[in-house]
Amino acid sequence: MDIGKLAKTLALAAAFSATSCFAQQFKALLFTKTDGWHHDSINAGVTAIQDLSKLHNFEVFWTEDAGRVMNDDWLKNYDVVIFLNTTGNILNDEQQAAFERYIQAGGGFAGIHSASDTEYEWEWYTNMVGHMFHIHPAVQTAVMNVEDPNFPGMDRFAPRFIFTEEWYEFDAPRTDDLNYLLSVDEKTYKPEANWGVKKGKGMGDFHPVSWYKEYDGGRAFYTALGHMPATYKDADFMHHVYGGIYWAATGNSFTAGD
């Protein structure tokens, strides 16, 4: 027996085994650029998603540098792009076009909280997000409803539960194919808001909070939760966030048991 060949074979086998054991299941680009309000919760959210990546064995790269990552060469390396508390106009025309091509090629989008307060003039983006932010009242505790348990990350929520949040009031749906996951019961908090130049009185009997859809060849998930830094320490909320990231990255479904 050739001892040298045997050693080389064993070394290659060990390397392959190690690579297989530690291969991460998908890659996520975490994007937090702002051009407007900058949430105090961004750093807490980044840390929480980095922790999720360790818990669920996926790779995450965090940046605020659109010039670096919003192009075909970078985006093709990722299965999902997460907009965490982005605000305002954050991408130029070339970067927007690259992101559109990314979704059209089967990529995933996961928007958290003020991702709906981003790029109002980019119609393709607003259609992808589904609803855009209008106004919010003061942070309050309210009762939430599970609208659809058959989606990844919904399995830890009771059918009705309390949650404390900055309850976003949204405009009308931008498309008619949104699949709603969570809503908030406006009878359980005070939805009125008055900012002088802008006013709100709530959304009425149905006030959505989270939803998802297939979009332009890819997948899009959104949750309005995530305003406060402490929210990112809530294990049930982070399980919900992971479910959206996981679905957007993989397209894998989930069916709730009895």
Short mmCIF file of C-alpha atoms in Angstrom, two decimals:
data_model
loop_
_atom_site.label_atom_id
_atom_site.label_comp_id
_atom_site.label_asym_id
_atom_site.label_seq_id
_atom_site.Cartn_x
_atom_site.Cartn_y
_atom_site.Cartn_z
CA MET A 1 0.00 0.00 0.00
CA ASP A 2 1.25 3.47 -0.90
CA ILE A 3 1.30 5.23 2.48
CA GLY A 4 1.59 8.66 0.83
CA LYS A 5 -1.50 8.14 -1.33
CA LEU A 6 -3.44 6.78 1.64
CA ALA A 7 -2.56 9.80 3.77
CA LYS A 8 -3.55 12.16 0.97
CA THR A 9 -6.86 10.37 0.49
CA LEU A 10 -7.62 10.48 4.21
CA ALA A 11 -6.75 14.18 4.35
CA LEU A 12 -9.06 14.98 1.43
CA ALA A 13 -11.84 12.93 3.00
CA ALA A 14 -11.42 14.75 6.31
CA ALA A 15 -11.47 18.13 4.57
CA PHE A 16 -14.63 17.21 2.64
CA SER A 17 -16.29 15.97 5.83
CA ALA A 18 -15.43 19.17 7.69
CA THR A 19 -16.72 21.32 4.85
CA SER A 20 -19.96 19.33 4.71
CA CYS A 21 -20.48 19.57 8.45
CA PHE A 22 -20.01 23.34 8.55
CA ALA A 23 -21.61 24.30 5.22
CA GLN A 24 -24.19 27.00 5.85
CA GLN A 25 -27.64 26.50 4.41
CA PHE A 26 -28.03 29.90 2.74
CA LYS A 27 -26.48 33.37 2.53
CA ALA A 28 -28.14 36.60 3.66
CA LEU A 29 -27.18 40.20 2.94
CA LEU A 30 -28.23 42.46 5.83
CA PHE A 31 -28.70 46.06 4.67
CA THR A 32 -29.32 48.96 7.11
CA LYS A 33 -28.75 52.16 5.13
CA THR A 34 -30.89 55.15 6.15
CA ASP A 35 -31.63 58.49 4.54
CA GLY A 36 -34.02 59.88 7.11
CA TRP A 37 -34.96 58.60 10.55
CA HIS A 38 -32.28 56.35 12.04
CA HIS A 39 -33.76 53.81 14.45
CA ASP A 40 -32.02 53.21 17.74
CA SER A 41 -32.87 49.55 17.29
CA ILE A 42 -30.66 48.99 14.24
CA ASN A 43 -27.62 47.80 16.19
CA ALA A 44 -29.77 45.55 18.38
CA GLY A 45 -31.38 44.13 15.24
CA VAL A 46 -28.05 43.48 13.58
CA THR A 47 -26.77 41.64 16.65
CA ALA A 48 -29.98 39.61 16.89
CA ILE A 49 -29.85 38.57 13.23
CA GLN A 50 -26.18 37.66 13.57
CA ASP A 51 -27.20 35.47 16.52
CA LEU A 52 -29.96 33.95 14.38
CA SER A 53 -27.37 33.07 11.76
CA LYS A 54 -25.42 31.10 14.36
CA LEU A 55 -28.53 29.40 15.71
CA HIS A 56 -29.87 28.43 12.29
CA ASN A 57 -26.61 27.94 10.41
CA PHE A 58 -26.79 30.58 7.69
CA GLU A 59 -24.26 33.16 6.59
CA VAL A 60 -24.96 36.87 7.07
CA PHE A 61 -23.03 39.87 5.79
CA TRP A 62 -24.00 43.28 7.22
CA THR A 63 -23.41 46.59 5.47
CA GLU A 64 -24.79 50.10 4.94
CA ASP A 65 -22.70 50.58 1.80
CA ALA A 66 -25.05 50.40 -1.18
CA GLY A 67 -22.20 51.19 -3.57
CA ARG A 68 -20.41 48.06 -2.49
CA VAL A 69 -23.20 45.49 -2.57
CA MET A 70 -26.09 46.69 -4.74
CA ASN A 71 -24.74 45.39 -8.02
CA ASP A 72 -25.02 42.16 -9.98
CA ASP A 73 -21.63 40.80 -8.91
CA TRP A 74 -22.39 41.06 -5.19
CA LEU A 75 -26.08 40.28 -5.16
CA LYS A 76 -25.68 37.00 -7.05
CA ASN A 77 -23.89 35.58 -4.00
CA TYR A 78 -26.93 35.91 -1.70
CA ASP A 79 -30.18 34.01 -1.33
CA VAL A 80 -31.97 36.78 0.56
CA VAL A 81 -31.50 40.51 1.14
CA ILE A 82 -32.79 41.86 4.46
CA PHE A 83 -33.77 45.54 4.71
CA LEU A 84 -33.56 46.20 8.46
CA ASN A 85 -35.02 49.59 9.47
CA THR A 86 -33.94 51.27 6.25
CA THR A 87 -35.47 54.69 5.55
CA GLY A 88 -35.68 57.18 2.71
CA ASN A 89 -34.07 57.07 -0.71
CA ILE A 90 -31.14 54.73 -0.29
CA LEU A 91 -30.43 53.37 -3.79
CA ASN A 92 -29.61 55.19 -7.01
CA ASP A 93 -31.05 54.19 -10.39
CA GLU A 94 -28.29 51.69 -11.21
CA GLN A 95 -28.54 50.06 -7.78
CA GLN A 96 -32.32 49.82 -8.06
CA ALA A 97 -32.02 48.14 -11.45
CA ALA A 98 -29.51 45.63 -10.04
CA PHE A 99 -31.84 44.80 -7.15
CA GLU A 100 -34.75 44.31 -9.53
CA ARG A 101 -32.67 41.87 -11.58
CA TYR A 102 -31.73 40.05 -8.38
CA ILE A 103 -35.36 39.45 -7.43
CA GLN A 104 -36.30 38.56 -11.01
CA ALA A 105 -33.58 35.90 -10.94
CA GLY A 106 -35.27 34.23 -7.95
CA GLY A 107 -33.81 36.19 -5.03
CA GLY A 108 -35.55 36.84 -1.73
CA PHE A 109 -36.42 40.02 0.18
CA ALA A 110 -37.17 40.34 3.90
CA GLY A 111 -38.25 43.79 5.12
CA ILE A 112 -38.32 44.67 8.81
CA HIS A 113 -40.23 47.63 10.32
CA SER A 114 -39.25 50.81 8.44
CA ALA A 115 -38.42 48.96 5.24
CA SER A 116 -41.93 50.25 4.43
CA ASP A 117 -40.70 53.82 5.05
CA THR A 118 -38.18 53.47 2.24
CA GLU A 119 -38.06 54.42 -1.47
CA TYR A 120 -41.62 55.76 -1.83
CA GLU A 121 -40.95 56.92 -5.39
CA TRP A 122 -39.65 53.54 -6.60
CA GLU A 123 -42.88 51.90 -7.71
CA TRP A 124 -41.38 48.45 -8.22
CA TYR A 125 -40.14 48.48 -4.63
CA THR A 126 -43.41 49.72 -3.13
CA ASN A 127 -45.30 47.01 -5.01
CA MET A 128 -42.88 44.44 -3.60
CA VAL A 129 -43.25 45.68 -0.01
CA GLY A 130 -47.04 45.66 -0.39
CA HIS A 131 -48.10 48.54 1.88
CA MET A 132 -46.19 51.74 2.62
CA PHE A 133 -45.98 53.49 5.99
CA HIS A 134 -48.24 56.49 6.59
CA ILE A 135 -48.09 57.41 10.30
CA HIS A 136 -47.97 55.89 13.77
CA PRO A 137 -49.27 56.74 17.25
CA ALA A 138 -47.25 56.47 20.46
CA VAL A 139 -45.79 53.08 21.40
CA GLN A 140 -48.51 51.02 23.09
CA THR A 141 -49.42 47.49 24.07
CA ALA A 142 -52.14 45.94 21.91
CA VAL A 143 -53.62 42.58 20.99
CA MET A 144 -52.43 40.87 17.84
CA ASN A 145 -54.15 38.20 15.79
CA VAL A 146 -52.58 35.37 13.82
CA GLU A 147 -54.15 35.53 10.37
CA ASP A 148 -52.33 32.51 8.93
CA PRO A 149 -50.37 29.96 11.00
CA ASN A 150 -49.19 28.10 7.90
CA PHE A 151 -45.94 29.94 7.34
CA PRO A 152 -42.43 29.48 8.74
CA GLY A 153 -41.92 31.20 12.09
CA MET A 154 -45.61 31.45 13.00
CA ASP A 155 -45.66 28.34 15.19
CA ARG A 156 -44.84 30.06 18.49
CA PHE A 157 -47.62 32.64 18.44
CA ALA A 158 -50.92 32.07 20.23
CA PRO A 159 -53.99 32.83 18.07
CA ARG A 160 -54.29 36.13 20.03
CA PHE A 161 -51.49 37.63 22.10
CA ILE A 162 -50.29 40.97 23.46
CA PHE A 163 -47.35 42.85 22.00
CA THR A 164 -45.88 46.32 22.51
CA GLU A 165 -44.98 48.23 19.37
CA GLU A 166 -45.02 51.45 17.40
CA TRP A 167 -48.08 50.45 15.41
CA TYR A 168 -47.60 51.52 11.81
CA GLU A 169 -50.66 52.72 9.93
CA PHE A 170 -50.27 51.85 6.24
CA ASP A 171 -51.66 53.09 2.97
CA ALA A 172 -53.86 50.92 0.74
CA PRO A 173 -52.31 47.69 -0.55
CA ARG A 174 -50.11 48.25 -3.58
CA THR A 175 -51.06 44.83 -5.00
CA ASP A 176 -53.95 42.42 -4.47
CA ASP A 177 -51.92 39.26 -3.86
CA LEU A 178 -50.65 39.81 -0.32
CA ASN A 179 -50.85 36.86 2.08
CA TYR A 180 -51.42 38.28 5.56
CA LEU A 181 -49.79 36.67 8.59
CA LEU A 182 -50.45 39.03 11.53
CA SER A 183 -52.85 41.87 12.31
CA VAL A 184 -53.41 44.18 15.29
CA ASP A 185 -56.79 44.76 16.93
CA GLU A 186 -57.32 48.53 16.89
CA LYS A 187 -59.96 48.24 19.63
CA THR A 188 -57.16 47.33 22.05
CA TYR A 189 -55.08 50.52 21.68
CA LYS A 190 -55.41 54.17 20.65
CA PRO A 191 -54.58 54.35 16.91
CA GLU A 192 -55.06 58.11 16.45
CA ALA A 193 -52.01 60.18 15.55
CA ASN A 194 -51.55 63.85 14.67
CA TRP A 195 -48.24 65.13 13.32
CA GLY A 196 -49.64 68.43 12.09
CA VAL A 197 -48.87 67.92 8.40
CA LYS A 198 -50.05 64.32 8.63
CA LYS A 199 -52.83 62.67 10.59
CA GLY A 200 -54.03 59.14 11.18
CA LYS A 201 -56.99 57.43 12.77
CA GLY A 202 -56.10 53.79 12.21
CA MET A 203 -57.01 51.33 9.49
CA GLY A 204 -60.33 50.07 10.82
CA ASP A 205 -61.51 46.49 11.22
CA PHE A 206 -58.45 44.98 9.56
CA HIS A 207 -55.01 46.41 10.36
CA PRO A 208 -52.25 44.20 8.90
CA VAL A 209 -48.84 43.89 10.50
CA SER A 210 -47.03 41.18 8.53
CA TRP A 211 -47.45 39.55 5.13
CA TYR A 212 -45.66 37.80 2.26
CA LYS A 213 -45.97 37.27 -1.48
CA GLU A 214 -44.32 35.82 -4.54
CA TYR A 215 -43.01 38.77 -6.51
CA ASP A 216 -41.57 39.22 -10.00
CA GLY A 217 -39.78 35.88 -9.99
CA GLY A 218 -38.67 36.03 -6.35
CA ARG A 219 -40.15 36.15 -2.83
CA ALA A 220 -40.93 39.05 -0.48
CA PHE A 221 -41.70 38.99 3.27
CA TYR A 222 -42.44 41.98 5.50
CA THR A 223 -43.08 42.55 9.20
CA ALA A 224 -43.89 45.93 10.73
CA LEU A 225 -42.63 44.82 14.14
CA GLY A 226 -39.18 45.79 15.35
CA HIS A 227 -39.19 49.44 16.43
CA MET A 228 -37.65 49.12 19.89
CA PRO A 229 -34.19 47.72 20.66
CA ALA A 230 -35.60 45.44 23.39
CA THR A 231 -37.95 43.78 20.87
CA TYR A 232 -34.93 42.05 19.33
CA LYS A 233 -34.50 40.15 22.62
CA ASP A 234 -37.98 38.62 22.23
CA ALA A 235 -37.44 35.01 21.19
CA ASP A 236 -40.90 34.67 19.61
CA PHE A 237 -40.41 37.81 17.53
CA MET A 238 -36.99 36.68 16.35
CA HIS A 239 -38.44 33.28 15.45
CA HIS A 240 -40.99 35.17 13.32
CA VAL A 241 -38.18 37.16 11.69
CA TYR A 242 -36.21 34.00 11.00
CA GLY A 243 -39.27 32.37 9.45
CA GLY A 244 -39.56 35.24 6.99
CA ILE A 245 -35.85 35.21 6.18
CA TYR A 246 -35.88 31.43 5.77
CA TRP A 247 -38.89 31.47 3.42
CA ALA A 248 -37.54 34.38 1.37
CA ALA A 249 -34.17 32.62 1.03
CA THR A 250 -35.41 29.10 0.30
CA GLY A 251 -39.09 29.15 -0.60
CA ASN A 252 -39.64 26.31 1.87
CA SER A 253 -43.14 26.19 3.30
CA PHE A 254 -44.57 25.27 6.71
CA THR A 255 -47.88 23.73 7.73
CA ALA A 256 -49.13 24.09 11.28
CA GLY A 257 -50.22 20.96 13.10
CA ASP A 258 -53.54 20.52 14.90
#
